[in-house]
Tab-separated table of C-alpha atoms in Angstrom:
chain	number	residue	atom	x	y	z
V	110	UNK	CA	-5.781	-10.828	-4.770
V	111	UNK	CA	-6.931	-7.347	-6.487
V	112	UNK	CA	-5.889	-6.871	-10.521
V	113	UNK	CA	-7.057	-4.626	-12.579
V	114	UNK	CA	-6.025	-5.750	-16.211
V	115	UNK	CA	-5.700	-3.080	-19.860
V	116	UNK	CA	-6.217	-6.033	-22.583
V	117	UNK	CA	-5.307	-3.827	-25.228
V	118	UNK	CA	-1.156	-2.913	-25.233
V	119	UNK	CA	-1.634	-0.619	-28.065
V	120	UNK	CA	-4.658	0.747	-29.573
V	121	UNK	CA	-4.819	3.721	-32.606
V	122	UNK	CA	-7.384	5.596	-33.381
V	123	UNK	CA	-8.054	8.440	-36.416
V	124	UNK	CA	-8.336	12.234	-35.377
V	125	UNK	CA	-11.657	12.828	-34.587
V	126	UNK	CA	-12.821	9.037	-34.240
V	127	UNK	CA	-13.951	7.626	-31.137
V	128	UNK	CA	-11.900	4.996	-29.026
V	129	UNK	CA	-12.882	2.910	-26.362
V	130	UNK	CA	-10.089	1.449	-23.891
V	131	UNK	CA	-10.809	-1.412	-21.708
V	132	UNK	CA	-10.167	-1.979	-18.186
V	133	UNK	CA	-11.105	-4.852	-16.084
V	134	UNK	CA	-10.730	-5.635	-12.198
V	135	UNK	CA	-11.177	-7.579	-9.629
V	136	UNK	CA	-11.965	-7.006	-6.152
V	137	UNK	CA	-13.649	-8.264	-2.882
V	138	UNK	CA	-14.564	-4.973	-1.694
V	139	UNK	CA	-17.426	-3.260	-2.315
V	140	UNK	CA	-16.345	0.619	-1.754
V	141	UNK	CA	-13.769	1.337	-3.872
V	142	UNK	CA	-12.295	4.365	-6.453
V	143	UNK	CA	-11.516	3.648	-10.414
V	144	UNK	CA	-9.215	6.094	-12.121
V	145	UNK	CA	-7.993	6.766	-15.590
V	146	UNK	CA	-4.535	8.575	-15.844
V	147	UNK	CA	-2.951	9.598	-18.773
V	148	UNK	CA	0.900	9.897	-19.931
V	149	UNK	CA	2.206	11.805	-22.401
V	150	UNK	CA	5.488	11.774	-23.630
V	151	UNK	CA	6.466	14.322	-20.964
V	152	UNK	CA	5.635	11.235	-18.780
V	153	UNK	CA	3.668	13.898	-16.565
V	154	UNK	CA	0.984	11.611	-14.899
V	155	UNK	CA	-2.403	13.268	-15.686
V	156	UNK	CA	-5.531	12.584	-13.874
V	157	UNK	CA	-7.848	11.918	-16.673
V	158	UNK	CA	-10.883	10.905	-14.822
V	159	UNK	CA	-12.663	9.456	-11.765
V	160	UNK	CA	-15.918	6.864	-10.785
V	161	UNK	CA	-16.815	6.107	-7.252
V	162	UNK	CA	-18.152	2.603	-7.462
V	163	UNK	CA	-20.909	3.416	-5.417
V	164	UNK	CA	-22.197	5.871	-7.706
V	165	UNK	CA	-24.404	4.185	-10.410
V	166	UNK	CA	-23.789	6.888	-13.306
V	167	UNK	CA	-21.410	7.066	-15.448
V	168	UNK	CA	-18.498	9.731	-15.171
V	169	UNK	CA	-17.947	11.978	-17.982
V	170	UNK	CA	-15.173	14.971	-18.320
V	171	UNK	CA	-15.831	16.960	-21.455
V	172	UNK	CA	-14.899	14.255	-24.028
V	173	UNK	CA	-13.770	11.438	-21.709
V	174	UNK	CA	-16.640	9.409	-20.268
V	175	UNK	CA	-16.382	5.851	-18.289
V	176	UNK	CA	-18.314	2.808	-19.050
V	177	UNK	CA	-18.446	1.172	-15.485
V	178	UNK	CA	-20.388	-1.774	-14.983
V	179	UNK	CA	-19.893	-2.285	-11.445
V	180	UNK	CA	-21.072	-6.482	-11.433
V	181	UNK	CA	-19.374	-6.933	-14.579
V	182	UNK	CA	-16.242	-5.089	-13.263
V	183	UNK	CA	-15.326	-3.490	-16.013
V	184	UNK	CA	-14.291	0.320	-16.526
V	185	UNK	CA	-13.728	1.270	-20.161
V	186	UNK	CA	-12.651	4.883	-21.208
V	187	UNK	CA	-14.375	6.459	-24.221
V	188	UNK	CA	-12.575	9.431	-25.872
V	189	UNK	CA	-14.913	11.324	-28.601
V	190	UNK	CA	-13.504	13.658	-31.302
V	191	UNK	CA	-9.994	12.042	-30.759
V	192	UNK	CA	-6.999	14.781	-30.975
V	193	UNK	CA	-3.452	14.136	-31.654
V	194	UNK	CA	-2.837	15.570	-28.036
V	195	UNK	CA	-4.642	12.330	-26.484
V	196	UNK	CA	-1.662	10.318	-27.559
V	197	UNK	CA	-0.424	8.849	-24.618
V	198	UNK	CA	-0.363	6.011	-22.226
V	199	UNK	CA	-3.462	5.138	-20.572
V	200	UNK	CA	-3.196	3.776	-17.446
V	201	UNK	CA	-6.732	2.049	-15.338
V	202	UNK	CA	-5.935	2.183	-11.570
V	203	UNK	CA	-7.783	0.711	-8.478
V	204	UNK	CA	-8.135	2.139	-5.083
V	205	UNK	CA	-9.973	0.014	-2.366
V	206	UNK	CA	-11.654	0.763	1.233
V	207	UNK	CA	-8.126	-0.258	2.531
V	208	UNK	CA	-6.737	1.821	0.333
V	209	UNK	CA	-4.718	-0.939	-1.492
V	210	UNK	CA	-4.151	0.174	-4.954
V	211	UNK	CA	-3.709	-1.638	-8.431
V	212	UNK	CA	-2.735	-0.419	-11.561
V	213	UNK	CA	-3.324	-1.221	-14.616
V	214	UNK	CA	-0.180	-2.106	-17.368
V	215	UNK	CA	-1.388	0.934	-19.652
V	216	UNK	CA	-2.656	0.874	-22.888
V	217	UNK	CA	-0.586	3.047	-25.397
V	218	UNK	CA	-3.165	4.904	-27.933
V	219	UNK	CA	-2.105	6.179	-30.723
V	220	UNK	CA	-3.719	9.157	-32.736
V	221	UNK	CA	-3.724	9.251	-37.037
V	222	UNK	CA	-3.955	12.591	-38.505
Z	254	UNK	CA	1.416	27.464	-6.345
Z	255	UNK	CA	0.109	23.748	-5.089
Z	256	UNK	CA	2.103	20.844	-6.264
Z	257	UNK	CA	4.809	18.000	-5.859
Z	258	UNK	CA	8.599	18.388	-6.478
Z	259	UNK	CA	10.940	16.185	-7.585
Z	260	UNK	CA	14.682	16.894	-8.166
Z	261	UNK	CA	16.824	16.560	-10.302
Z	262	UNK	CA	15.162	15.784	-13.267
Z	263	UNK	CA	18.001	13.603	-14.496
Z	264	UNK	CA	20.488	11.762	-12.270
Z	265	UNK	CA	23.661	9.763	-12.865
Z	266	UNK	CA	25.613	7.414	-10.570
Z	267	UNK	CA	28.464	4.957	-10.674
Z	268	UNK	CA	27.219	1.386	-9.710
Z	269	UNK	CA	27.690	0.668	-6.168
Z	270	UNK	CA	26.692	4.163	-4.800
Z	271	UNK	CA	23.722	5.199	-3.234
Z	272	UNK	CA	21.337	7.888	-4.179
Z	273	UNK	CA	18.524	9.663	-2.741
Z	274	UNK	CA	16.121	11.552	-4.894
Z	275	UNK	CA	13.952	14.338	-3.875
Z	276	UNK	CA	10.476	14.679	-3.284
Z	277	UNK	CA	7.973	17.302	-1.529
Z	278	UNK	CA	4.436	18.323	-1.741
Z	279	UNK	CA	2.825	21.387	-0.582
Z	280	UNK	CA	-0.805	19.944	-0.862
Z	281	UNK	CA	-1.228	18.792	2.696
Z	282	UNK	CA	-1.700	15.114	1.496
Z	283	UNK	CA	-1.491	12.451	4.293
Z	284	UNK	CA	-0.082	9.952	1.902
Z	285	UNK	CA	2.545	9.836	-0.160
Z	286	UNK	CA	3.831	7.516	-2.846
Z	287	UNK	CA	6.788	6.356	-5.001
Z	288	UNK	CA	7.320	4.268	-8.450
Z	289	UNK	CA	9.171	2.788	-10.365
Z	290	UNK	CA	8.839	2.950	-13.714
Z	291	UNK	CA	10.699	1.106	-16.824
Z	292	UNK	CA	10.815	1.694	-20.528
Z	293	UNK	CA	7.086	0.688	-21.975
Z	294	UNK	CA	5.911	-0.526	-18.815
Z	295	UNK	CA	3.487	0.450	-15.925
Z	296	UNK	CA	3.737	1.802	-12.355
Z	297	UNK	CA	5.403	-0.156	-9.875
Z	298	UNK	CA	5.404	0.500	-6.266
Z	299	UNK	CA	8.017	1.019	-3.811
Z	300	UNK	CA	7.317	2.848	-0.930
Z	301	UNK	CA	4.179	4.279	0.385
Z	302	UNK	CA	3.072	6.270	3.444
Z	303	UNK	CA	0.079	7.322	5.272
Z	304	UNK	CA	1.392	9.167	8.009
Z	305	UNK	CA	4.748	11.109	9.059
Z	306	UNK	CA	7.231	8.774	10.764
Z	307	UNK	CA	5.665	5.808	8.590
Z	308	UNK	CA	5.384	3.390	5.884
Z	309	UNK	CA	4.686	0.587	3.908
Z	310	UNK	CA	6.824	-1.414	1.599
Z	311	UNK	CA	5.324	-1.642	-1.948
Z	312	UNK	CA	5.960	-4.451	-4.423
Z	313	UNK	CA	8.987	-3.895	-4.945
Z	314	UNK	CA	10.566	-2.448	-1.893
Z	315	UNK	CA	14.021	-4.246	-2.326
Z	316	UNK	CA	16.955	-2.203	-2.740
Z	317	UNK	CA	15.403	1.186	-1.392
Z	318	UNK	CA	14.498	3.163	1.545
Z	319	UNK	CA	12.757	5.793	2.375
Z	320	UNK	CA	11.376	8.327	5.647
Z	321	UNK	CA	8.922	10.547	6.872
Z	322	UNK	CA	10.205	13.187	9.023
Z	323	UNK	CA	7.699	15.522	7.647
Z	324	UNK	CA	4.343	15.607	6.151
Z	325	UNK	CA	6.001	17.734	3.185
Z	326	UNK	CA	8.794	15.379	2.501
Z	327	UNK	CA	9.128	11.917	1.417
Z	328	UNK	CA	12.817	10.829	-0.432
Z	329	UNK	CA	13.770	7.748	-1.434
Z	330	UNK	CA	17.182	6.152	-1.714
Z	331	UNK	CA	18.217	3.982	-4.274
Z	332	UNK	CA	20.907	1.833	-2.231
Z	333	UNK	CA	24.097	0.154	-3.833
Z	334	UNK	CA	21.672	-3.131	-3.125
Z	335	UNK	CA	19.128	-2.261	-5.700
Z	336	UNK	CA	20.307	-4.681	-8.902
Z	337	UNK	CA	19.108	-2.836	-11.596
Z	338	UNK	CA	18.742	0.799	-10.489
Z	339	UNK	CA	18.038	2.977	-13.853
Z	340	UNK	CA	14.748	3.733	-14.200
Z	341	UNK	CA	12.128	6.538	-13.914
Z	342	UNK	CA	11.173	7.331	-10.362
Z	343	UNK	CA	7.482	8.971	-10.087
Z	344	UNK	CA	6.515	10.505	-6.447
Z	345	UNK	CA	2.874	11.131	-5.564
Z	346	UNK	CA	0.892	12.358	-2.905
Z	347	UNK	CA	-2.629	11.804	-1.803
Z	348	UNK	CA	-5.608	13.234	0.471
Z	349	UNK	CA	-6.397	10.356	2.398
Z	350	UNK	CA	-10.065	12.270	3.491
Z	351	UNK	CA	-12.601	14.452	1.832
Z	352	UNK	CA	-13.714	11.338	-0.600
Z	353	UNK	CA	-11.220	12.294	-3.596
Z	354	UNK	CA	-8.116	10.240	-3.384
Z	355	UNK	CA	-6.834	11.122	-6.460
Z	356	UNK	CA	-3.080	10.961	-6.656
Z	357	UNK	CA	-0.875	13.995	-8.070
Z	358	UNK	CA	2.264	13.209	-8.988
Z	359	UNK	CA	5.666	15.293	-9.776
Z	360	UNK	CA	7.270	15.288	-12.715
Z	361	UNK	CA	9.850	12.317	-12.414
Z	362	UNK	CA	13.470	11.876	-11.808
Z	363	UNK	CA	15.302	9.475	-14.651
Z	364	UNK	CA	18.556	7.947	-12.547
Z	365	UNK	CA	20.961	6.527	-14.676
Z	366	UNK	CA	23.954	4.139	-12.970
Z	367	UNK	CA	26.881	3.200	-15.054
């Protein structure tokens, strides 16, 4: 069976620090789509940022960038210059070939001023 | 403007009635998708579909229904069989070609049964 598992329930970070959140699946396929979402408090669901695993480098979105290590299957999310706005739930989510989809429990990240 | 619907934002019901809640997408996505979601927790998945006049039960199809009449329009009905109905409800939609499959979603509808 697919999982994709967020280790880290809660994580904080200072403003302007960097933070890493982890994600790790598993999967028999080999084509398949990783996502991060975000949730705010609105609870809007915000596409954060996406990796096909067939491409080898490493997405990045201005200060969001994925560490995907395809035969480790992992997909951590880096966020540089952290800003009280990235406080949110983070949520890691799976799409397959068949498109069967996994999420992730969320990690909630927290932002010091 | 592209996006999904949902409505109402908030709903309440007595127990033991049923309740359908809203959802539509002016996207053109094949698919479209509903959740569950409770306090501090993660997506669930109820319903899904990939095509009009179908779908899939999620993980956690119990208690709810759903149908596809139209591309557009996907509701869901909480039925007086669901145990534990109050929750946030999250709709999404999907392309299903063109190699983005990223899923938009609306903003929610809270139900509340009393």
């Amino acid at each position: 069976a697919q999982t994709v598992t967020q280790s880290q329930p809660e994580m904080s970070v200072q403003e302007a620090e960097t933070v890493t959140l982890s994600c790790t699946y598993d999967t028999s396929e080999s084509d398949y789509y990783l996502f991060w979402y975000k949730q705010p408090p609105s609870r809007q669901m915000i596409l954060v940022i996406r990796q096909e695993a067939y491409k080898q480098q490493n997405a990045t979105e201005n200060r969001f960038s994925v560490n995907f290590q395809k035969a480790a299957k992992s997909f951590s999310l880096k966020i540089s210059d952290s800003q009280l706005g990235d406080a949110a739930m983070y949520f890691c989510y799976l799409l397959d070939s068949n498109y069967q989809l996994i999420w992730g429990a969320g990690t909630k990240l927290i932002i010091k001023p | 403007d592209g996006g999904i619907t949902q409505s109402p934002k908030y709903l309440f019901r007595k127990e033991g009635q049923n309740v359908t809640l809203s959802c539509e997408q002016n996207l053109n996505h094949d698919a479209m998708y509903w959740y569950r979601q409770d306090p501090g927790q993660g997506l669930r998945l109820i319903y899904y579909s990939q095509i009009v006049n179908d779908f899939q039960k999620g993980d956690i199809a119990e208690g709810y229904s759903v149908s596809r009449e139209k591309k557009e329009s996907f509701p869901l009905t909480v039925t007086s069989a669901q145990k534990n109905p109050t929750a946030f409800y999250l709709c999404a939609s999907s392309p299903l070609r063109g190699g983005s499959y990223e899923q938009y979603f609306g903003p929610g509808t809270r139900l509340t049964v009393t």
